[in-house]
PDB file of C-alpha atoms in Angstrom:
ATOM      1  CA  MET A   1      54.316 -74.979   7.525  1.00 88.00           C
ATOM      2  CA  ASP A   2      53.156 -73.760   4.104  1.00 88.00           C
ATOM      3  CA  ALA A   3      53.482 -70.182   5.350  1.00 93.00           C
ATOM      4  CA  ILE A   4      57.104 -70.885   6.281  1.00 93.00           C
ATOM      5  CA  ARG A   5      57.755 -72.551   2.907  1.00 92.00           C
ATOM      6  CA  THR A   6      56.228 -69.554   1.146  1.00 95.00           C
ATOM      7  CA  GLN A   7      58.310 -67.145   3.201  1.00 95.00           C
ATOM      8  CA  ARG A   8      61.504 -69.057   2.416  1.00 95.00           C
ATOM      9  CA  LEU A   9      60.750 -69.182  -1.319  1.00 96.00           C
ATOM     10  CA  ASP A  10      59.861 -65.484  -1.327  1.00 96.00           C
ATOM     11  CA  ALA A  11      63.123 -64.658   0.488  1.00 96.00           C
ATOM     12  CA  ALA A  12      65.363 -66.668  -1.864  1.00 95.00           C
ATOM     13  CA  LYS A  13      67.613 -64.160  -3.612  1.00 94.00           C
ATOM     14  CA  THR A  14      69.261 -66.397  -6.227  1.00 94.00           C
ATOM     15  CA  ASP A  15      68.261 -69.220  -8.534  1.00 93.00           C
ATOM     16  CA  HIS A  16      70.438 -71.528  -6.449  1.00 94.00           C
ATOM     17  CA  GLN A  17      68.505 -70.633  -3.297  1.00 96.00           C
ATOM     18  CA  ILE A  18      65.183 -71.150  -5.100  1.00 96.00           C
ATOM     19  CA  ALA A  19      66.410 -74.533  -6.341  1.00 95.00           C
ATOM     20  CA  GLN A  20      67.409 -75.555  -2.809  1.00 94.00           C
ATOM     21  CA  GLU A  21      63.972 -74.648  -1.456  1.00 95.00           C
ATOM     22  CA  VAL A  22      62.236 -76.503  -4.288  1.00 95.00           C
ATOM     23  CA  ILE A  23      64.350 -79.638  -3.742  1.00 94.00           C
ATOM     24  CA  ALA A  24      63.687 -79.499   0.014  1.00 92.00           C
ATOM     25  CA  ALA A  25      59.939 -79.261  -0.640  1.00 93.00           C
ATOM     26  CA  LEU A  26      60.073 -82.130  -3.133  1.00 91.00           C
ATOM     27  CA  GLN A  27      62.011 -84.300  -0.710  1.00 90.00           C
ATOM     28  CA  SER A  28      59.285 -83.605   1.852  1.00 89.00           C
ATOM     29  CA  GLY A  29      56.553 -84.665  -0.558  1.00 89.00           C
ATOM     30  CA  LYS A  30      55.251 -81.116  -1.045  1.00 91.00           C
ATOM     31  CA  SER A  31      54.941 -81.007  -4.832  1.00 90.00           C
ATOM     32  CA  ALA A  32      51.297 -79.889  -4.532  1.00 93.00           C
ATOM     33  CA  PHE A  33      52.439 -76.920  -2.445  1.00 95.00           C
ATOM     34  CA  LEU A  34      55.032 -75.998  -5.095  1.00 95.00           C
ATOM     35  CA  GLU A  35      52.426 -76.048  -7.851  1.00 95.00           C
ATOM     36  CA  ALA A  36      50.019 -73.928  -5.779  1.00 96.00           C
ATOM     37  CA  TYR A  37      52.850 -71.489  -5.005  1.00 97.00           C
ATOM     38  CA  ALA A  38      53.809 -71.241  -8.693  1.00 97.00           C
ATOM     39  CA  ARG A  39      50.171 -70.751  -9.757  1.00 97.00           C
ATOM     40  CA  SER A  40      49.820 -67.956  -7.212  1.00 96.00           C
ATOM     41  CA  LYS A  41      52.993 -66.215  -8.397  1.00 97.00           C
ATOM     42  CA  LEU A  42      52.028 -66.583 -12.052  1.00 96.00           C
ATOM     43  CA  GLN A  43      48.694 -64.857 -11.365  1.00 96.00           C
ATOM     44  CA  SER A  44      50.376 -61.884  -9.706  1.00 96.00           C
ATOM     45  CA  PRO A  45      50.506 -58.569 -11.594  1.00 96.00           C
ATOM     46  CA  VAL A  46      54.152 -58.213 -10.452  1.00 95.00           C
ATOM     47  CA  PRO A  47      56.647 -59.461 -13.092  1.00 93.00           C
ATOM     48  CA  ALA A  48      59.182 -60.529 -10.443  1.00 95.00           C
ATOM     49  CA  ASP A  49      56.512 -62.798  -8.915  1.00 96.00           C
ATOM     50  CA  ASN A  50      55.808 -64.279 -12.352  1.00 95.00           C
ATOM     51  CA  ALA A  51      59.524 -64.945 -12.828  1.00 95.00           C
ATOM     52  CA  ARG A  52      59.767 -66.616  -9.414  1.00 96.00           C
ATOM     53  CA  GLY A  53      56.787 -68.835 -10.246  1.00 97.00           C
ATOM     54  CA  MET A  54      58.438 -69.928 -13.489  1.00 96.00           C
ATOM     55  CA  MET A  55      61.696 -70.700 -11.711  1.00 97.00           C
ATOM     56  CA  VAL A  56      59.919 -72.822  -9.096  1.00 97.00           C
ATOM     57  CA  LEU A  57      58.389 -74.856 -11.924  1.00 96.00           C
ATOM     58  CA  GLY A  58      61.735 -75.044 -13.695  1.00 96.00           C
ATOM     59  CA  PHE A  59      63.478 -76.506 -10.678  1.00 96.00           C
ATOM     60  CA  GLY A  60      60.602 -78.899  -9.990  1.00 93.00           C
ATOM     61  CA  LEU A  61      59.547 -82.216 -11.416  1.00 91.00           C
ATOM     62  CA  GLN A  62      57.881 -82.740 -14.773  1.00 90.00           C
ATOM     63  CA  THR A  63      54.134 -82.123 -14.521  1.00 92.00           C
ATOM     64  CA  PRO A  64      51.413 -81.233 -17.019  1.00 94.00           C
ATOM     65  CA  PHE A  65      51.123 -77.735 -15.501  1.00 94.00           C
ATOM     66  CA  ALA A  66      54.884 -77.127 -15.706  1.00 95.00           C
ATOM     67  CA  ASP A  67      54.907 -78.469 -19.280  1.00 93.00           C
ATOM     68  CA  GLU A  68      52.139 -76.014 -20.189  1.00 93.00           C
ATOM     69  CA  ILE A  69      53.756 -72.966 -18.617  1.00 93.00           C
ATOM     70  CA  LEU A  70      57.329 -73.661 -19.677  1.00 93.00           C
ATOM     71  CA  SER A  71      56.421 -74.537 -23.258  1.00 90.00           C
ATOM     72  CA  ARG A  72      55.310 -70.961 -23.866  1.00 84.00           C
ATOM     73  CA  THR A  73      57.338 -68.809 -26.159  1.00 79.00           C
ATOM     74  CA  ALA A  74      58.513 -65.398 -25.117  1.00 72.00           C
ATOM     75  CA  SER A  75      60.993 -62.809 -26.159  1.00 71.00           C
ATOM     76  CA  GLU A  76      64.381 -63.354 -24.593  1.00 69.00           C
ATOM     77  CA  GLU A  77      64.370 -59.688 -23.682  1.00 77.00           C
ATOM     78  CA  GLY A  78      63.443 -58.419 -20.255  1.00 86.00           C
ATOM     79  CA  LEU A  79      62.971 -60.089 -16.911  1.00 88.00           C
ATOM     80  CA  LEU A  80      60.197 -62.488 -17.917  1.00 90.00           C
ATOM     81  CA  GLY A  81      61.915 -63.627 -21.099  1.00 91.00           C
ATOM     82  CA  LYS A  82      65.156 -64.311 -19.263  1.00 91.00           C
ATOM     83  CA  ALA A  83      63.329 -66.060 -16.424  1.00 93.00           C
ATOM     84  CA  LEU A  84      61.413 -68.272 -18.844  1.00 94.00           C
ATOM     85  CA  LYS A  85      64.629 -69.184 -20.648  1.00 92.00           C
ATOM     86  CA  ALA A  86      66.371 -70.064 -17.363  1.00 93.00           C
ATOM     87  CA  ALA A  87      63.375 -72.035 -16.073  1.00 95.00           C
ATOM     88  CA  LYS A  88      63.129 -74.005 -19.336  1.00 95.00           C
ATOM     89  CA  TYR A  89      66.843 -74.794 -19.165  1.00 94.00           C
ATOM     90  CA  ALA A  90      66.575 -76.146 -15.611  1.00 95.00           C
ATOM     91  CA  TYR A  91      63.384 -78.047 -16.412  1.00 95.00           C
ATOM     92  CA  GLU A  92      64.717 -79.608 -19.602  1.00 94.00           C
ATOM     93  CA  ARG A  93      67.801 -80.895 -17.783  1.00 94.00           C
ATOM     94  CA  ASN A  94      65.536 -83.108 -15.689  1.00 93.00           C
ATOM     95  CA  VAL A  95      63.521 -84.213 -18.739  1.00 92.00           C
ATOM     96  CA  TRP A  96      66.696 -85.102 -20.631  1.00 94.00           C
ATOM     97  CA  ALA A  97      68.147 -86.893 -17.609  1.00 94.00           C
ATOM     98  CA  LYS A  98      65.100 -89.181 -17.660  1.00 92.00           C
ATOM     99  CA  ASP A  99      65.592 -89.814 -21.369  1.00 93.00           C
ATOM    100  CA  TRP A 100      69.247 -90.711 -20.911  1.00 94.00           C
ATOM    101  CA  TYR A 101      68.345 -92.916 -17.936  1.00 93.00           C
ATOM    102  CA  ASP A 102      65.813 -94.735 -20.124  1.00 92.00           C
ATOM    103  CA  GLU A 103      68.481 -95.246 -22.777  1.00 94.00           C
ATOM    104  CA  MET A 104      70.887 -96.609 -20.160  1.00 94.00           C
ATOM    105  CA  THR A 105      68.351 -99.168 -18.961  1.00 91.00           C
ATOM    106  CA  GLU A 106      67.504-100.207 -22.527  1.00 93.00           C
ATOM    107  CA  ALA A 107      71.102-100.411 -23.758  1.00 94.00           C
ATOM    108  CA  THR A 108      71.975-103.619 -25.550  1.00 95.00           C
ATOM    109  CA  SER A 109      75.734-103.095 -25.589  1.00 95.00           C
ATOM    110  CA  PRO A 110      78.354-101.647 -23.259  1.00 94.00           C
ATOM    111  CA  GLU A 111      78.977 -98.853 -25.771  1.00 95.00           C
ATOM    112  CA  GLU A 112      75.311 -97.803 -25.821  1.00 95.00           C
ATOM    113  CA  PHE A 113      75.221 -97.830 -22.026  1.00 96.00           C
ATOM    114  CA  TRP A 114      78.445 -95.824 -21.794  1.00 96.00           C
ATOM    115  CA  ARG A 115      77.221 -93.176 -24.264  1.00 96.00           C
ATOM    116  CA  ALA A 116      73.908 -92.707 -22.442  1.00 95.00           C
ATOM    117  CA  SER A 117      75.552 -92.736 -19.003  1.00 95.00           C
ATOM    118  CA  VAL A 118      78.055 -90.024 -19.947  1.00 95.00           C
ATOM    119  CA  LEU A 119      75.228 -87.772 -21.132  1.00 95.00           C
ATOM    120  CA  PHE A 120      73.104 -88.663 -18.091  1.00 95.00           C
ATOM    121  CA  LEU A 121      75.863 -87.863 -15.604  1.00 94.00           C
ATOM    122  CA  LYS A 122      76.486 -84.449 -17.173  1.00 93.00           C
ATOM    123  CA  ILE A 123      72.955 -83.209 -16.481  1.00 92.00           C
ATOM    124  CA  VAL A 124      71.366 -85.267 -13.714  1.00 92.00           C
ATOM    125  CA  ASP A 125      70.659 -83.609 -10.374  1.00 89.00           C
ATOM    126  CA  SER A 126      68.997 -84.594  -7.112  1.00 88.00           C
ATOM    127  CA  ARG A 127      65.554 -84.586  -8.709  1.00 89.00           C
ATOM    128  CA  CYS A 128      66.304 -88.100  -9.967  1.00 87.00           C
ATOM    129  CA  ASP A 129      65.792 -89.322  -6.393  1.00 86.00           C
ATOM    130  CA  MET A 130      62.181 -88.161  -6.631  1.00 84.00           C
ATOM    131  CA  TRP A 131      61.232 -89.581 -10.001  1.00 81.00           C
ATOM    132  CA  ASP A 132      58.109 -91.674  -9.853  1.00 71.00           C
ATOM    133  CA  ARG A 133      59.532 -95.177 -10.115  1.00 58.00           C
ATOM    134  CA  SER A 134      56.375 -96.433 -11.841  1.00 50.00           C
ATOM    135  CA  GLU A 135      57.206 -94.172 -14.805  1.00 55.00           C
ATOM    136  CA  LEU A 136      60.712 -95.569 -15.230  1.00 49.00           C
ATOM    137  CA  PRO A 137      61.527 -98.656 -17.288  1.00 55.00           C
ATOM    138  CA  PRO A 138      62.043-101.864 -15.315  1.00 55.00           C
ATOM    139  CA  THR A 139      65.659-102.623 -14.486  1.00 54.00           C
ATOM    140  CA  ALA A 140      67.272-105.605 -16.090  1.00 46.00           C
ATOM    141  CA  SER A 141      67.946-108.527 -13.778  1.00 41.00           C
TER     142      SER A 141
END
């Protein structure tokens, strides 16, 4: 199955298609595969492979490896600079969605909840279904 996943990720022609493959893998519990795939692409001498590896991390969940790779600085020129910028943007949306979710759960007034929920709803995507529940604040009863 990993060969099929690899083939599908390699064949994805747009960021949207890469994102769909990443979400499908995450929903199937294959985050370890995604990290191995990204590591492999990032070690390739081919810049397009490096860009694809960054995008897979960008559309994935927050991990120490993704934090390390996507925190790098690069020129915004060229394929790799543009790919890093796009991957960071996608990745940070998920990070910020968690922050706004935390603020929603910790709100002490309807206004605080509303403010955080508006920001949350503008950037959240299906990755929220895969957040590790043990990392989230407890819900108020």
